[in-house]
mmCIF file of C-alpha atoms in Angstrom:
data_model
loop_
_atom_site.group_PDB
_atom_site.id
_atom_site.type_symbol
_atom_site.label_atom_id
_atom_site.label_comp_id
_atom_site.label_asym_id
_atom_site.label_seq_id
_atom_site.Cartn_x
_atom_site.Cartn_y
_atom_site.Cartn_z
ATOM 1 C CA GLY K 1 -21.299 27.277 34.228
ATOM 2 C CA GLN K 2 -21.355 26.452 30.668
ATOM 3 C CA GLN K 3 -20.443 30.266 28.419
ATOM 4 C CA VAL K 4 -20.299 30.668 24.325
ATOM 5 C CA MET K 5 -18.294 33.350 23.916
ATOM 6 C CA GLN K 6 -18.338 34.612 20.082
ATOM 7 C CA ILE K 7 -16.013 37.087 18.202
ATOM 8 C CA PRO K 8 -15.722 39.547 17.062
ATOM 9 C CA GLN K 9 -18.912 41.510 18.994
ATOM 10 C CA TYR K 10 -18.881 44.389 15.945
ATOM 11 C CA GLN K 11 -17.929 43.745 12.280
ATOM 12 C CA HIS K 12 -18.334 46.922 9.567
ATOM 13 C CA VAL K 13 -17.865 45.469 5.587
ATOM 14 C CA GLN K 14 -18.388 47.016 2.520
ATOM 15 C CA GLU K 15 -20.490 44.796 0.494
ATOM 16 C CA GLY K 16 -18.953 42.230 -1.148
ATOM 17 C CA GLU K 17 -16.571 41.703 1.544
ATOM 18 C CA ASP K 18 -16.339 38.322 2.817
ATOM 19 C CA PHE K 19 -17.137 37.661 7.001
ATOM 20 C CA THR K 20 -16.497 35.515 9.475
ATOM 21 C CA THR K 21 -17.933 34.814 13.102
ATOM 22 C CA TYR K 22 -16.659 32.486 15.096
ATOM 23 C CA CYS K 23 -18.163 30.396 18.772
ATOM 24 C CA ASN K 24 -16.452 28.863 21.744
ATOM 25 C CA SER K 25 -17.745 26.937 24.262
ATOM 26 C CA SER K 26 -16.391 26.139 27.752
ATOM 27 C CA THR K 27 -17.516 22.651 27.676
ATOM 28 C CA THR K 28 -18.377 20.130 25.310
ATOM 29 C CA LEU K 29 -21.777 20.803 22.897
ATOM 30 C CA SER K 30 -23.952 17.969 21.943
ATOM 31 C CA ASN K 31 -24.870 20.545 18.615
ATOM 32 C CA ILE K 32 -25.117 24.167 17.783
ATOM 33 C CA GLN K 33 -26.981 26.249 16.491
ATOM 34 C CA TRP K 34 -27.049 29.730 14.325
ATOM 35 C CA TYR K 35 -29.987 32.293 15.137
ATOM 36 C CA LYS K 36 -29.693 35.581 12.570
ATOM 37 C CA GLN K 37 -31.463 38.775 14.845
ATOM 38 C CA ARG K 38 -32.286 41.495 13.067
ATOM 39 C CA PRO K 39 -32.912 45.089 14.439
ATOM 40 C CA GLY K 40 -35.582 45.226 16.116
ATOM 41 C CA GLY K 41 -36.569 41.381 15.177
ATOM 42 C CA HIS K 42 -36.402 38.198 16.851
ATOM 43 C CA PRO K 43 -34.266 35.344 16.299
ATOM 44 C CA VAL K 44 -34.381 33.102 13.876
ATOM 45 C CA PHE K 45 -33.362 29.973 13.380
ATOM 46 C CA LEU K 46 -30.766 29.420 10.525
ATOM 47 C CA ILE K 47 -29.433 26.061 10.938
ATOM 48 C CA GLN K 48 -27.965 22.721 13.338
ATOM 49 C CA LEU K 49 -24.780 20.916 13.625
ATOM 50 C CA VAL K 50 -24.374 18.240 14.959
ATOM 51 C CA LYS K 51 -21.338 15.609 14.411
ATOM 52 C CA SER K 52 -17.798 16.601 15.446
ATOM 53 C CA GLY K 53 -16.665 17.882 11.681
ATOM 54 C CA GLU K 54 -19.884 18.673 10.206
ATOM 55 C CA VAL K 55 -19.497 21.683 7.099
ATOM 56 C CA LYS K 56 -23.263 22.885 6.202
ATOM 57 C CA LYS K 57 -23.702 25.044 3.605
ATOM 58 C CA GLN K 58 -26.625 27.524 2.813
ATOM 59 C CA LYS K 59 -25.815 29.702 -0.120
ATOM 60 C CA ARG K 60 -23.321 32.508 0.657
ATOM 61 C CA LEU K 61 -22.858 31.135 4.320
ATOM 62 C CA THR K 62 -21.077 28.333 5.759
ATOM 63 C CA PHE K 63 -21.535 26.782 9.021
ATOM 64 C CA GLN K 64 -18.643 24.819 10.832
ATOM 65 C CA PHE K 65 -18.714 22.350 13.743
ATOM 66 C CA GLY K 66 -14.733 21.683 15.433
ATOM 67 C CA GLU K 67 -13.905 17.728 15.705
ATOM 68 C CA ALA K 68 -14.091 18.598 19.295
ATOM 69 C CA LYS K 69 -17.510 20.448 19.254
ATOM 70 C CA LYS K 70 -15.934 22.944 21.509
ATOM 71 C CA ASN K 71 -16.004 25.158 18.611
ATOM 72 C CA SER K 72 -17.639 26.512 15.491
ATOM 73 C CA SER K 73 -18.101 29.638 12.947
ATOM 74 C CA LEU K 74 -20.043 30.951 10.241
ATOM 75 C CA HIS K 75 -18.806 32.286 7.228
ATOM 76 C CA ILE K 76 -20.836 34.979 5.076
ATOM 77 C CA THR K 77 -18.882 35.012 1.383
ATOM 78 C CA ALA K 78 -19.753 38.542 -0.918
ATOM 79 C CA THR K 79 -21.726 40.231 1.947
ATOM 80 C CA GLN K 80 -25.225 41.816 0.899
ATOM 81 C CA THR K 81 -26.704 44.451 2.847
ATOM 82 C CA THR K 82 -28.942 42.385 3.476
ATOM 83 C CA ASP K 83 -26.894 40.256 6.159
ATOM 84 C CA VAL K 84 -27.571 43.545 7.999
ATOM 85 C CA GLY K 85 -27.966 41.824 11.776
ATOM 86 C CA THR K 86 -26.785 39.900 14.849
ATOM 87 C CA TYR K 87 -25.904 36.496 14.739
ATOM 88 C CA PHE K 88 -25.149 34.698 17.286
ATOM 89 C CA CYS K 89 -24.549 30.851 18.162
ATOM 90 C CA ALA K 90 -26.281 28.885 20.257
ATOM 91 C CA GLY K 91 -25.063 25.556 22.714
ATOM 92 C CA GLY K 92 -27.040 22.677 23.875
ATOM 93 C CA GLY K 93 -25.628 20.794 25.919
ATOM 94 C CA SER K 94 -25.540 16.587 27.368
ATOM 95 C CA SER K 95 -28.161 17.604 29.408
ATOM 96 C CA ASN K 96 -30.896 15.818 28.263
ATOM 97 C CA THR K 97 -32.745 19.634 29.289
ATOM 98 C CA GLY K 98 -33.830 21.984 26.911
ATOM 99 C CA LYS K 99 -31.262 24.454 28.230
ATOM 100 C CA LEU K 100 -29.899 26.085 24.704
ATOM 101 C CA ILE K 101 -26.398 28.870 26.127
ATOM 102 C CA PHE K 102 -26.303 31.577 23.491
ATOM 103 C CA GLY K 103 -23.159 34.295 22.302
ATOM 104 C CA GLN K 104 -23.370 37.377 22.958
ATOM 105 C CA GLY K 105 -23.699 37.966 19.863
ATOM 106 C CA THR K 106 -21.589 39.104 16.772
ATOM 107 C CA THR K 107 -23.308 42.308 14.620
ATOM 108 C CA LEU K 108 -22.412 42.153 11.511
ATOM 109 C CA GLN K 109 -23.193 46.285 9.362
ATOM 110 C CA VAL K 110 -23.226 46.130 5.803
ATOM 111 C CA LYS K 111 -21.271 49.097 4.361
ATOM 112 C CA PRO K 112 -23.243 49.307 0.192
ATOM 113 C CA GLU W 1 -49.418 27.324 9.996
ATOM 114 C CA THR W 2 -49.555 29.741 13.107
ATOM 115 C CA GLY W 3 -46.493 30.863 14.626
ATOM 116 C CA VAL W 4 -44.904 32.317 18.279
ATOM 117 C CA THR W 5 -47.595 34.646 19.305
ATOM 118 C CA GLN W 6 -46.784 36.885 22.376
ATOM 119 C CA SER W 7 -48.908 39.676 24.979
ATOM 120 C CA PRO W 8 -47.902 42.661 25.565
ATOM 121 C CA THR W 9 -45.731 43.539 22.885
ATOM 122 C CA HIS W 10 -44.856 46.564 25.213
ATOM 123 C CA LEU W 11 -45.417 46.890 28.637
ATOM 124 C CA ILE W 12 -43.983 49.680 32.114
ATOM 125 C CA LYS W 13 -43.881 48.465 35.730
ATOM 126 C CA THR W 14 -44.011 50.077 38.709
ATOM 127 C CA ARG W 15 -40.057 48.678 40.609
ATOM 128 C CA GLY W 16 -42.007 46.310 43.224
ATOM 129 C CA GLN W 17 -44.578 45.301 41.031
ATOM 130 C CA GLN W 18 -45.900 41.287 39.346
ATOM 131 C CA VAL W 19 -46.121 40.708 36.010
ATOM 132 C CA THR W 20 -47.363 38.444 33.774
ATOM 133 C CA LEU W 21 -46.778 37.870 30.048
ATOM 134 C CA ARG W 22 -48.475 35.036 28.255
ATOM 135 C CA CYS W 23 -46.821 33.462 24.845
ATOM 136 C CA SER W 24 -49.051 30.701 23.023
ATOM 137 C CA SER W 25 -46.910 28.161 20.401
ATOM 138 C CA GLN W 26 -46.838 27.125 17.578
ATOM 139 C CA SER W 27 -48.742 24.760 16.029
ATOM 140 C CA GLY W 28 -47.807 21.257 16.049
ATOM 141 C CA HIS W 29 -45.433 21.793 19.032
ATOM 142 C CA ASN W 30 -45.080 20.681 22.965
ATOM 143 C CA THR W 31 -42.542 22.882 23.955
ATOM 144 C CA VAL W 32 -42.062 26.539 25.356
ATOM 145 C CA SER W 33 -38.382 28.167 26.187
ATOM 146 C CA TRP W 34 -37.963 31.545 27.569
ATOM 147 C CA TYR W 35 -35.463 33.669 27.264
ATOM 148 C CA GLN W 36 -34.473 37.045 28.638
ATOM 149 C CA GLN W 37 -32.147 39.821 26.696
ATOM 150 C CA ALA W 38 -30.786 42.410 27.896
ATOM 151 C CA LEU W 39 -30.163 45.166 25.097
ATOM 152 C CA GLY W 40 -27.310 43.710 23.370
ATOM 153 C CA GLN W 41 -26.933 40.852 24.541
ATOM 154 C CA GLY W 42 -27.599 37.695 23.627
ATOM 155 C CA PRO W 43 -30.719 35.460 25.270
ATOM 156 C CA GLN W 44 -30.772 34.700 29.100
ATOM 157 C CA PHE W 45 -32.016 30.973 29.165
ATOM 158 C CA ILE W 46 -34.692 32.215 31.294
ATOM 159 C CA PHE W 47 -36.659 27.957 31.509
ATOM 160 C CA GLN W 48 -38.441 24.996 29.576
ATOM 161 C CA TYR W 49 -41.557 23.413 29.325
ATOM 162 C CA TYR W 50 -42.461 20.188 28.459
ATOM 163 C CA ARG W 51 -45.362 18.903 29.834
ATOM 164 C CA GLU W 52 -46.706 21.125 31.841
ATOM 165 C CA GLU W 53 -43.823 21.074 33.608
ATOM 166 C CA GLU W 54 -40.395 22.673 33.946
ATOM 167 C CA ASN W 55 -37.598 21.190 32.566
ATOM 168 C CA GLY W 56 -34.311 23.067 33.034
ATOM 169 C CA ARG W 57 -33.731 26.423 34.201
ATOM 170 C CA GLY W 58 -31.117 29.092 34.300
ATOM 171 C CA ASN W 59 -29.627 31.263 36.843
ATOM 172 C CA PHE W 60 -32.733 33.183 37.574
ATOM 173 C CA PRO W 61 -34.309 34.347 41.165
ATOM 174 C CA PRO W 62 -37.112 31.803 42.287
ATOM 175 C CA ARG W 63 -38.783 35.341 41.510
ATOM 176 C CA PHE W 64 -39.553 33.872 37.739
ATOM 177 C CA SER W 65 -41.974 31.523 37.888
ATOM 178 C CA GLY W 66 -44.097 30.029 34.984
ATOM 179 C CA LEU W 67 -46.769 27.782 33.280
ATOM 180 C CA GLN W 68 -47.696 25.853 30.969
ATOM 181 C CA PHE W 69 -51.471 24.752 29.726
ATOM 182 C CA PRO W 70 -53.034 21.907 28.902
ATOM 183 C CA ASN W 71 -53.058 23.472 24.384
ATOM 184 C CA TYR W 72 -48.993 24.494 25.632
ATOM 185 C CA SER W 73 -49.124 28.012 25.975
ATOM 186 C CA SER W 74 -46.679 29.596 28.843
ATOM 187 C CA GLU W 75 -46.979 32.215 31.754
ATOM 188 C CA LEU W 76 -43.921 33.446 32.541
ATOM 189 C CA ASN W 77 -44.675 35.790 35.955
ATOM 190 C CA VAL W 78 -42.026 38.206 37.151
ATOM 191 C CA ASN W 79 -42.684 38.718 41.102
ATOM 192 C CA ALA W 80 -40.786 41.716 42.629
ATOM 193 C CA LEU W 81 -39.509 43.078 40.150
ATOM 194 C CA GLU W 82 -36.286 44.926 39.604
ATOM 195 C CA LEU W 83 -35.012 47.722 37.605
ATOM 196 C CA ASP W 84 -32.759 45.116 35.832
ATOM 197 C CA ASP W 85 -35.046 43.458 34.955
ATOM 198 C CA SER W 86 -36.179 45.715 32.288
ATOM 199 C CA ALA W 87 -35.399 43.481 28.882
ATOM 200 C CA LEU W 88 -37.191 42.478 26.015
ATOM 201 C CA TYR W 89 -39.094 38.596 26.954
ATOM 202 C CA LEU W 90 -38.492 35.855 24.821
ATOM 203 C CA CYS W 91 -40.452 33.026 24.403
ATOM 204 C CA ALA W 92 -39.680 30.400 21.913
ATOM 205 C CA SER W 93 -41.566 26.674 21.073
ATOM 206 C CA SER W 94 -39.680 23.803 19.727
ATOM 207 C CA PRO W 95 -41.889 20.651 18.577
ATOM 208 C CA PHE W 96 -39.141 17.730 20.707
ATOM 209 C CA GLY W 97 -39.643 18.590 24.071
ATOM 210 C CA GLY W 98 -36.858 17.423 26.873
ATOM 211 C CA SER W 99 -33.925 18.008 25.810
ATOM 212 C CA GLY W 100 -31.611 21.305 24.011
ATOM 213 C CA ASN W 101 -31.972 19.783 20.630
ATOM 214 C CA SER W 102 -34.152 21.383 19.573
ATOM 215 C CA PRO W 103 -34.404 25.140 17.291
ATOM 216 C CA LEU W 104 -36.666 27.346 18.918
ATOM 217 C CA HIS W 105 -38.989 29.379 17.080
ATOM 218 C CA PHE W 106 -38.631 32.449 18.413
ATOM 219 C CA GLY W 107 -41.980 35.443 18.942
ATOM 220 C CA ASN W 108 -41.300 38.669 18.643
ATOM 221 C CA GLY W 109 -41.235 39.571 22.656
ATOM 222 C CA THR W 110 -42.052 41.309 24.619
ATOM 223 C CA ARG W 111 -40.554 44.841 25.974
ATOM 224 C CA LEU W 112 -40.713 44.903 29.975
ATOM 225 C CA THR W 113 -39.321 48.451 31.713
ATOM 226 C CA VAL W 114 -39.267 48.665 34.977
ATOM 227 C CA THR W 115 -38.864 52.203 36.579
#
C-alpha cells in the first residue's frame, strides 16, 4: 500500500540554525500537506501544496513539492524555540476518498 | 467559530470491552475523519465520514466502526478492545467532503488506555 516516509526522525539544533525535513511517498500524490504538533497537542495544519514543483513560503518556513509529486520538504530558516514540535507531512492519493497518509514525523528540538 | 471538540479527553478500559468516542465538527464543516496516533508515531487513517456514509477506510479491522449524524457530528466505536488499541484518537473535520484534498482541522483527541 501507499507509504509516506520522513527523515530525519529527530533533529536537535541550536537556536538560529536552519532545519530541513524530507518527505517521500511510494506513489504519486494528488497533494501534500504539512502539519505541526506541539508536545501534548494535536496536529495543526500549516500548508497544502498541489502543483508539481510548487514552492510556498510562510515567514521563515519554505515548503517544496517535487516535480514528480512524490516528495516534499520543509525548511525552517533561523530556528526559534517556538519552532519546537513534530512536523508531519501527509499525502493525498489519486482516489476520491478522504484518505490522507501521514509520515512518522520529524521531531525538532531547539536549544536556546 | 467553534473548533473541533472531542469527548471524553481520557478513558481507561479493560481488554475485551467496548468504547464509544465522540466528535463535534467545526462549524461549517461537513466531513469528519478519524485517526489513531500511537505514541511517537504519525496519525493513522481509520476512516472518513461524508454525508453520513463512510468515505474511505484505512487498514483497521471491522471492530472499528463509526457513524456520522445529520448535524455532522460523529462517533467512533471500537469493540473487543485489545491492548494495542491504546493510543490517542484524533477526530478531524474539513469543509469539502469526498477527497483527501481538504486540510484537516483536528480536535484535541481522546487518550484511550486499554489494560
